[in-house]
Coordinates of N, CA and C in Angstrom, one line a residue:
G1 N 25.2 5.5 -72.0 CA 24.4 5.0 -72.2 C 24.7 4.2 -70.0
F2 N 26.0 3.1 -70.8 CA 26.2 2.7 -69.1 C 26.1 4.1 -67.8
N3 N 27.6 5.1 -68.9 CA 27.3 6.1 -67.5 C 26.4 7.1 -66.8
E4 N 25.1 6.6 -68.2 CA 24.1 7.3 -67.3 C 23.4 7.0 -66.2
M5 N 23.2 5.1 -66.4 CA 22.6 4.6 -65.8 C 23.3 4.7 -64.7
L6 N 24.7 4.6 -64.5 CA 25.7 4.8 -63.5 C 25.4 5.9 -62.3
D7 N 25.4 7.2 -63.1 CA 24.4 8.2 -62.6 C 23.4 8.1 -61.8
N8 N 22.3 7.4 -61.9 CA 21.0 7.2 -62.0 C 21.3 6.3 -60.2
I9 N 22.0 5.7 -60.9 CA 22.1 4.6 -59.8 C 23.0 5.5 -58.6
E10 N 23.8 5.9 -58.9 CA 23.7 6.7 -57.5 C 23.6 8.2 -56.7
N11 N 23.1 8.5 -58.2 CA 21.5 9.5 -57.5 C 20.5 8.9 -56.6
R12 N 20.2 7.9 -57.6 CA 19.2 6.9 -56.2 C 19.9 6.4 -54.2
D13 N 21.6 6.3 -55.3 CA 21.9 6.2 -53.5 C 22.2 7.5 -52.8
I14 N 21.7 8.6 -53.2 CA 22.2 9.6 -52.4 C 21.0 10.0 -52.0
Q15 N 19.7 9.5 -52.3 CA 18.6 9.8 -52.0 C 18.5 8.6 -50.9
L16 N 19.0 8.0 -51.4 CA 19.0 6.4 -50.6 C 19.5 6.5 -48.7
A17 N 20.1 7.3 -49.1 CA 21.1 7.3 -48.3 C 20.5 9.3 -47.2
H18 N 19.7 9.7 -48.0 CA 19.4 11.0 -47.7 C 18.0 10.2 -46.6
Y19 N 17.3 9.4 -46.9 CA 15.9 8.6 -46.6 C 15.9 8.2 -45.9
R20 N 17.8 7.4 -45.8 CA 17.5 6.6 -45.0 C 18.1 7.2 -43.2
Q21 N 18.5 8.8 -43.8 CA 19.4 9.7 -42.6 C 18.0 9.9 -41.8
G22 N 16.8 10.1 -42.8 CA 15.6 10.8 -42.6 C 14.8 10.0 -41.5
L23 N 14.8 9.0 -42.4 CA 14.9 7.8 -40.8 C 15.3 7.7 -40.1
E24 N 16.6 7.6 -39.8 CA 17.5 7.3 -38.5 C 17.3 8.9 -37.7
E25 N 17.2 10.2 -38.5 CA 16.7 11.1 -36.9 C 14.8 10.9 -37.2
L26 N 14.3 10.3 -37.3 CA 12.7 10.8 -37.2 C 12.7 9.3 -35.9
V27 N 13.3 7.6 -36.1 CA 13.0 7.0 -36.0 C 13.9 7.5 -33.9
E28 N 15.2 8.5 -34.2 CA 15.5 8.1 -33.0 C 15.2 9.4 -32.4
Q29 N 14.4 10.6 -33.1 CA 13.2 11.8 -32.5 C 12.1 11.7 -31.8
R30 N 11.8 10.4 -32.1 CA 10.3 8.9 -31.4 C 10.8 8.2 -31.0
T31 N 11.7 7.8 -30.6 CA 12.3 7.2 -29.7 C 12.7 7.7 -27.8
K32 N 13.4 9.2 -28.2 CA 13.7 9.9 -26.8 C 11.5 10.6 -26.7
E33 N 10.7 10.6 -27.5 CA 9.6 10.5 -27.2 C 9.1 9.6 -26.8
L34 N 9.1 8.4 -26.8 CA 8.9 7.7 -26.0 C 9.3 7.2 -25.2
I35 N 10.5 7.2 -25.5 CA 11.3 7.3 -24.2 C 10.7 8.2 -22.7
S36 N 10.7 9.6 -22.7 CA 10.3 10.5 -21.9 C 8.9 9.8 -22.2
S37 N 7.3 9.8 -22.9 CA 6.4 9.6 -22.4 C 6.4 8.2 -21.3
N38 N 7.8 6.9 -21.7 CA 8.1 6.2 -20.2 C 7.8 7.1 -19.1
E39 N 8.8 8.0 -19.2 CA 9.2 7.8 -18.1 C 8.2 9.0 -17.1
Q40 N 7.3 9.1 -17.7 CA 6.2 10.6 -17.3 C 5.1 9.4 -17.1
L41 N 4.5 8.3 -17.8 CA 4.0 7.2 -17.0 C 4.4 6.8 -15.9
Q42 N 6.1 6.3 -16.1 CA 6.2 5.7 -14.5 C 6.0 6.9 -13.5
K43 N 6.2 8.3 -13.9 CA 5.9 8.9 -12.7 C 4.4 8.5 -12.3
E44 N 4.3 9.2 -12.7 CA 2.3 8.9 -12.9 C 1.6 7.5 -12.4
L45 N 2.8 6.5 -13.0 CA 2.0 5.0 -11.8 C 2.6 5.2 -11.0
L46 N 3.2 5.7 -10.3 CA 4.5 5.7 -8.6 C 3.4 6.6 -8.0
E47 N 2.9 7.8 -8.5 CA 2.2 8.6 -7.8 C 0.9 8.0 -7.5
R48 N 0.2 7.2 -8.7 CA -1.3 6.8 -8.6 C -1.4 5.7 -7.4
T49 N -0.4 5.0 -6.9 CA 0.5 4.4 -6.4 C 0.8 4.5 -4.9
R50 N 0.9 5.5 -4.7 CA 1.2 5.9 -3.9 C -0.2 6.6 -3.3
I51 N -1.1 7.5 -4.4 CA -2.5 7.7 -3.8 C -3.1 6.8 -3.2
E52 N -3.2 5.3 -3.8 CA -3.6 4.4 -4.0 C -3.8 4.0 -2.4
E53 N -2.0 3.5 -1.7 CA -1.8 3.8 -0.9 C -2.7 4.0 0.3
A54 N -2.2 5.5 0.6 CA -2.9 6.3 1.1 C -4.2 6.9 1.5
L55 N -4.8 6.2 -0.2 CA -6.4 5.6 0.0 C -6.6 4.2 1.0
Q56 N -5.9 3.7 0.8 CA -6.4 3.0 1.5 C -6.1 2.7 2.9
E57 N -4.8 3.0 3.5 CA -4.4 3.4 5.3 C -6.1 4.4 5.3
S58 N -6.3 5.7 4.6 CA -7.3 6.1 4.8 C -8.8 5.2 5.4
E59 N -8.8 4.7 4.6 CA -10.4 3.5 4.3 C -10.4 2.4 5.9
Y60 N -8.5 2.2 6.2 CA -8.3 1.3 6.6 C -9.2 1.8 8.7
R61 N -8.5 3.4 8.6 CA -8.4 4.1 9.7 C -9.9 4.6 9.8
Y62 N -10.3 4.9 8.6 CA -12.1 5.3 9.1 C -12.8 4.1 9.4
R63 N -12.8 3.1 8.5 CA -13.6 1.6 8.4 C -12.8 1.3 10.1
T64 N -11.8 1.2 11.0 CA -11.3 1.0 13.0 C -11.9 1.9 12.9
I65 N -12.4 3.2 13.3 CA -12.7 4.0 14.2 C -13.9 4.0 13.4
F66 N -14.4 4.1 12.7 CA -16.4 3.5 12.6 C -16.8 1.7 13.2
E67 N -16.0 1.4 13.5 CA -16.2 -0.4 14.0 C -16.3 -0.5 15.4
T68 N -14.9 0.5 16.3 CA -14.9 0.6 17.2 C -14.8 1.6 18.3
S69 N -15.9 2.3 17.7 CA -16.2 3.8 18.2 C -17.1 3.5 19.8
G70 N -17.7 2.3 20.2 CA -18.4 2.2 21.4 C -20.0 2.7 20.8
N71 N -19.8 3.4 19.9 CA -21.8 3.6 19.0 C -21.7 2.6 18.0
S72 N -23.2 3.0 18.2 CA -24.3 2.0 17.7 C -24.0 2.5 15.8
N73 N -22.7 2.4 15.2 CA -23.2 2.7 13.4 C -23.7 2.8 12.4
A74 N -24.9 3.0 12.1 CA -24.8 3.0 10.7 C -24.4 3.9 9.3
I75 N -24.3 3.0 7.8 CA -24.3 4.7 7.3 C -25.8 4.1 6.4
V76 N -26.1 4.9 6.2 CA -27.8 5.5 5.7 C -27.1 6.4 4.4
E77 N -28.4 5.0 3.4 CA -28.3 6.2 1.8 C -29.4 7.0 2.1
E78 N -29.4 7.8 0.2 CA -30.4 9.0 0.5 C -32.8 8.1 0.2
D79 N -32.5 6.7 0.3 CA -33.1 6.1 0.3 C -33.4 5.4 1.1
L80 N -32.8 5.4 2.2 CA -32.7 5.3 4.0 C -32.8 3.9 4.0
T81 N -31.8 3.4 2.9 CA -31.4 1.9 3.0 C -30.3 1.7 3.9
I82 N -29.8 1.1 4.4 CA -28.7 0.9 5.9 C -28.3 -0.3 4.5
S83 N -26.5 0.3 4.0 CA -25.3 0.3 3.7 C -23.8 -0.1 4.7
M84 N -24.5 -0.1 5.8 CA -23.2 -0.5 6.4 C -23.3 -0.3 8.4
V85 N -23.0 -1.4 8.8 CA -23.9 -1.3 9.5 C -22.0 -2.0 10.8
N86 N -22.1 -1.5 11.8 CA -20.9 -1.9 13.0 C -21.5 -2.8 14.3
M87 N -20.5 -3.9 14.5 CA -20.9 -4.9 15.3 C -22.0 -4.0 16.5
A88 N -21.2 -3.1 17.2 CA -22.3 -2.5 17.9 C -23.6 -2.6 17.5
F89 N -24.1 -2.1 16.3 CA -25.6 -1.9 16.1 C -25.8 -3.4 15.5
E90 N -25.3 -3.9 14.7 CA -25.6 -6.0 15.3 C -25.9 -6.3 16.9
K91 N -25.3 -5.4 17.7 CA -25.8 -6.1 18.7 C -27.1 -5.5 19.8
L92 N -27.3 -3.8 19.1 CA -28.4 -3.6 19.4 C -29.4 -4.4 18.6
S93 N -29.5 -4.0 18.0 CA -31.0 -4.5 17.0 C -30.9 -6.2 16.6
G94 N -30.1 -6.7 16.6 CA -30.4 -8.1 17.4 C -30.1 -9.2 16.2
F95 N -30.2 -8.2 14.7 CA -29.5 -8.3 13.5 C -28.4 -8.9 13.4
S96 N -27.6 -9.6 12.0 CA -26.5 -9.8 12.0 C -26.9 -8.8 10.6
R97 N -25.1 -8.3 10.4 CA -24.7 -7.3 9.4 C -25.3 -8.2 8.1
N98 N -25.7 -9.3 7.3 CA -26.5 -9.8 6.2 C -27.3 -9.7 6.4
E99 N -28.0 -9.2 7.3 CA -29.7 -9.2 7.4 C -30.2 -7.6 7.5
I100 N -29.1 -6.9 7.9 CA -29.5 -5.9 7.4 C -29.3 -5.0 6.7
E101 N -27.5 -4.7 6.1 CA -27.3 -4.1 5.1 C -27.5 -4.5 3.4
H102 N -28.3 -2.9 3.2 CA -28.8 -3.3 2.0 C -30.5 -3.8 1.7
K103 N -30.7 -4.5 2.3 CA -31.5 -4.8 2.9 C -32.6 -4.8 3.4
K104 N -32.2 -3.6 4.6 CA -33.4 -3.3 5.6 C -33.0 -1.7 5.7
L105 N -34.3 -1.0 6.2 CA -34.8 0.8 6.1 C -34.2 1.3 7.4
L106 N -33.8 2.2 7.4 CA -33.7 2.6 8.8 C -34.9 2.9 9.8
F107 N -36.0 3.2 8.9 CA -37.1 2.9 10.2 C -37.4 1.8 10.1
E108 N -37.4 1.3 9.8 CA -37.4 -0.2 10.2 C -37.2 -0.2 11.7
F109 N -35.8 0.4 12.6 CA -35.7 0.0 13.0 C -36.3 1.1 14.7
V110 N -37.1 2.1 13.7 CA -37.0 3.4 14.1 C -38.7 3.1 15.3
D111 N -38.9 2.5 16.5 CA -40.7 2.6 17.3 C -41.3 4.1 16.3
K112 N -42.7 3.1 16.5 CA -43.8 4.3 15.5 C -44.2 5.7 16.3
D113 N -44.0 5.3 17.7 CA -44.3 6.8 17.9 C -43.3 7.8 17.9
D114 N -41.9 7.5 17.0 CA -40.6 8.7 17.5 C -40.3 8.7 15.5
M115 N -41.3 7.7 14.6 CA -41.0 8.0 13.1 C -41.3 8.7 12.3
A116 N -42.8 10.2 13.5 CA -42.4 10.8 12.4 C -41.5 12.2 12.3
R117 N -41.3 12.8 13.8 CA -40.0 13.3 14.8 C -38.7 13.5 13.8
M118 N -38.9 12.0 13.9 CA -37.1 11.2 13.1 C -36.9 11.5 12.0
Q119 N -38.1 11.2 11.3 CA -38.4 11.7 9.6 C -38.6 13.9 9.4
F120 N -38.7 14.2 9.8 CA -38.9 15.5 10.1 C -37.3 16.2 10.8
N121 N -36.5 15.5 11.2 CA -35.7 15.5 11.6 C -34.2 15.7 10.7
L122 N -34.3 14.2 10.2 CA -33.8 13.8 8.7 C -33.5 14.5 7.4
Q123 N -35.7 14.9 7.5 CA -35.2 15.5 6.0 C -35.2 17.3 6.4
A124 N -35.4 17.8 7.7 CA -34.7 19.0 7.5 C -33.5 19.1 7.4
L125 N -32.8 18.7 8.4 CA -31.0 18.2 8.3 C -30.5 18.4 7.3
R126 N -31.4 17.5 5.8 CA -30.9 17.6 4.4 C -31.0 18.6 4.0
D127 N -32.3 19.3 4.3 CA -32.4 21.1 3.4 C -31.7 21.8 4.2
N128 N -31.1 21.7 5.5 CA -29.8 22.7 5.8 C -30.0 22.0 7.3
P129 N -28.3 21.6 7.0 CA -27.8 21.2 8.0 C -27.9 22.0 9.6
Q130 N -28.3 23.3 9.2 CA -27.8 23.4 10.2 C -29.5 23.8 11.4
S131 N -30.7 23.7 10.9 CA -32.2 24.2 10.9 C -32.1 23.5 12.3
V132 N -32.4 21.6 12.3 CA -32.6 21.6 13.2 C -31.0 20.6 14.6
H133 N -31.7 20.2 15.7 CA -30.8 19.6 16.3 C -30.8 17.9 15.2
N134 N -29.1 17.7 15.4 CA -29.2 16.4 14.6 C -28.6 15.4 15.5
E135 N -29.0 15.8 17.2 CA -29.1 14.8 17.8 C -30.1 14.9 18.8
Y136 N -30.8 14.2 19.2 CA -31.8 13.6 20.6 C -32.3 12.4 20.5
E137 N -33.4 12.2 21.8 CA -33.2 10.4 21.9 C -34.9 10.3 21.3
C138 N -34.3 8.6 21.3 CA -35.4 7.8 20.2 C -35.6 6.9 20.7
R139 N -36.3 6.1 20.3 CA -36.4 4.3 20.7 C -36.3 3.6 19.3
L140 N -35.5 2.9 19.6 CA -35.8 1.6 18.3 C -36.0 0.0 19.2
V141 N -36.3 0.0 17.3 CA -37.0 -1.5 17.6 C -35.7 -2.6 17.5
N142 N -35.9 -3.7 18.3 CA -34.5 -4.7 17.7 C -35.9 -5.6 17.4
S143 N -34.3 -7.1 17.0 CA -35.3 -8.7 16.6 C -36.6 -8.3 17.6
R144 N -35.8 -9.0 18.7 CA -37.3 -9.2 19.7 C -38.6 -9.0 19.7
G145 N -38.2 -7.1 19.3 CA -39.7 -6.2 20.0 C -39.7 -5.8 20.8
E146 N -38.1 -6.0 21.2 CA -38.6 -4.7 22.8 C -38.0 -3.2 21.7
L147 N -38.3 -2.3 23.3 CA -38.1 -0.9 22.4 C -36.6 -0.6 23.7
R148 N -35.6 -0.2 22.8 CA -34.4 0.8 23.5 C -34.6 1.4 23.0
D149 N -34.3 2.2 24.5 CA -34.4 3.8 24.5 C -33.1 4.3 24.2
V150 N -32.8 5.0 23.3 CA -31.2 6.2 22.5 C -30.9 7.0 22.2
Y151 N -29.7 7.6 22.4 CA -29.5 8.8 22.1 C -29.2 8.6 20.3
A152 N -29.4 9.3 19.3 CA -29.9 9.1 17.9 C -28.8 10.7 17.6
S153 N -27.5 10.2 17.1 CA -27.1 11.3 16.6 C -26.7 11.3 14.8
L154 N -27.3 12.9 14.0 CA -27.0 11.9 12.5 C -26.3 13.7 12.2
S155 N -25.3 12.3 10.5 CA -24.4 13.9 10.2 C -24.3 13.3 8.9
F156 N -25.0 14.0 7.6 CA -24.3 14.0 6.5 C -22.9 13.5 6.3
I157 N -22.2 12.9 5.4 CA -21.6 12.8 4.6 C -21.4 14.0 3.7
P158 N -20.0 14.6 4.4 CA -19.6 16.0 2.8 C -19.6 15.5 1.8
G159 N -21.0 16.3 1.0 CA -20.5 15.6 -0.7 C -21.6 14.7 -1.2
T160 N -22.3 13.6 -0.1 CA -23.0 12.7 -0.4 C -24.5 13.1 0.2
R161 N -25.9 12.5 -0.3 CA -27.0 12.1 0.1 C -26.7 11.3 1.2
R162 N -26.0 10.4 1.9 CA -25.8 9.9 2.4 C -25.2 10.3 4.4
C163 N -25.8 9.5 5.2 CA -26.0 10.3 6.7 C -25.2 9.5 7.3
V164 N -24.9 9.5 8.3 CA -24.1 8.4 9.7 C -25.0 9.1 10.6
V165 N -25.6 7.7 10.9 CA -26.3 7.2 12.1 C -25.5 6.6 12.8
S166 N -25.6 7.3 14.2 CA -24.7 7.1 15.8 C -26.2 6.7 16.4
F167 N -25.5 5.4 17.3 CA -27.3 5.7 18.5 C -25.9 5.3 20.0
I168 N -26.4 5.9 21.3 CA -26.3 5.6 22.0 C -27.1 4.7 22.8
D169 N -27.2 3.5 22.7 CA -28.6 3.0 24.1 C -29.1 3.4 26.0
V170 N -29.7 4.1 25.9 CA -29.7 4.5 27.2 C -31.0 3.7 28.2
T171 N -31.4 2.3 27.8 CA -31.2 2.1 28.3 C -32.0 2.0 29.5
D172 N -30.7 1.3 30.6 CA -30.2 0.3 31.1 C -29.6 2.1 32.0
L173 N -29.5 3.2 31.5 CA -29.7 4.6 32.6 C -30.7 4.9 32.4
R174 N -32.2 4.6 31.6 CA -33.2 5.4 32.0 C -34.0 4.3 33.2
K175 N -34.4 3.1 33.1 CA -34.0 2.4 33.7 C -34.0 3.0 35.5
L176 N -32.8 2.7 35.2 CA -32.1 3.6 37.0 C -32.6 4.3 37.4
Q177 N -32.4 5.7 36.3 CA -33.5 6.6 36.4 C -34.9 6.7 37.0

């Protein structure tokens, strides 16, 4: 009986050694997989960081261009709410950014006599960007109620229903003429 018990113990030791070896191989395989996954994640993280930095740089460049172009610029949402303006637009309108952005509609600045034409051109441009001229003269009303003659340019931001509206104030030029 003792020899039989000893044989059982030896068989169990052999089985345990076999299981231990299988577990060690499994742990080694999983460790290699985890190392490989970790390396892939590190590469993806580096790529994402690089892309985010490039995006920030691009955003900085375009914001700088938007702010310093010399034109009065506004980004207008599909519902005609002004979502962003530059300093020149603040100066032209007489309102601060905080008073304009996400609070005022583009048409709040357009003279009532020019409203229908601007609405028509904006809708036609939405329907077909090639259908009408996206540049024309109109008049804007500033915070003091004064009319300003402007040269307006509308351009849709690709892939969106938003547009950039740029105004050049030609009031003084018209007075000189």
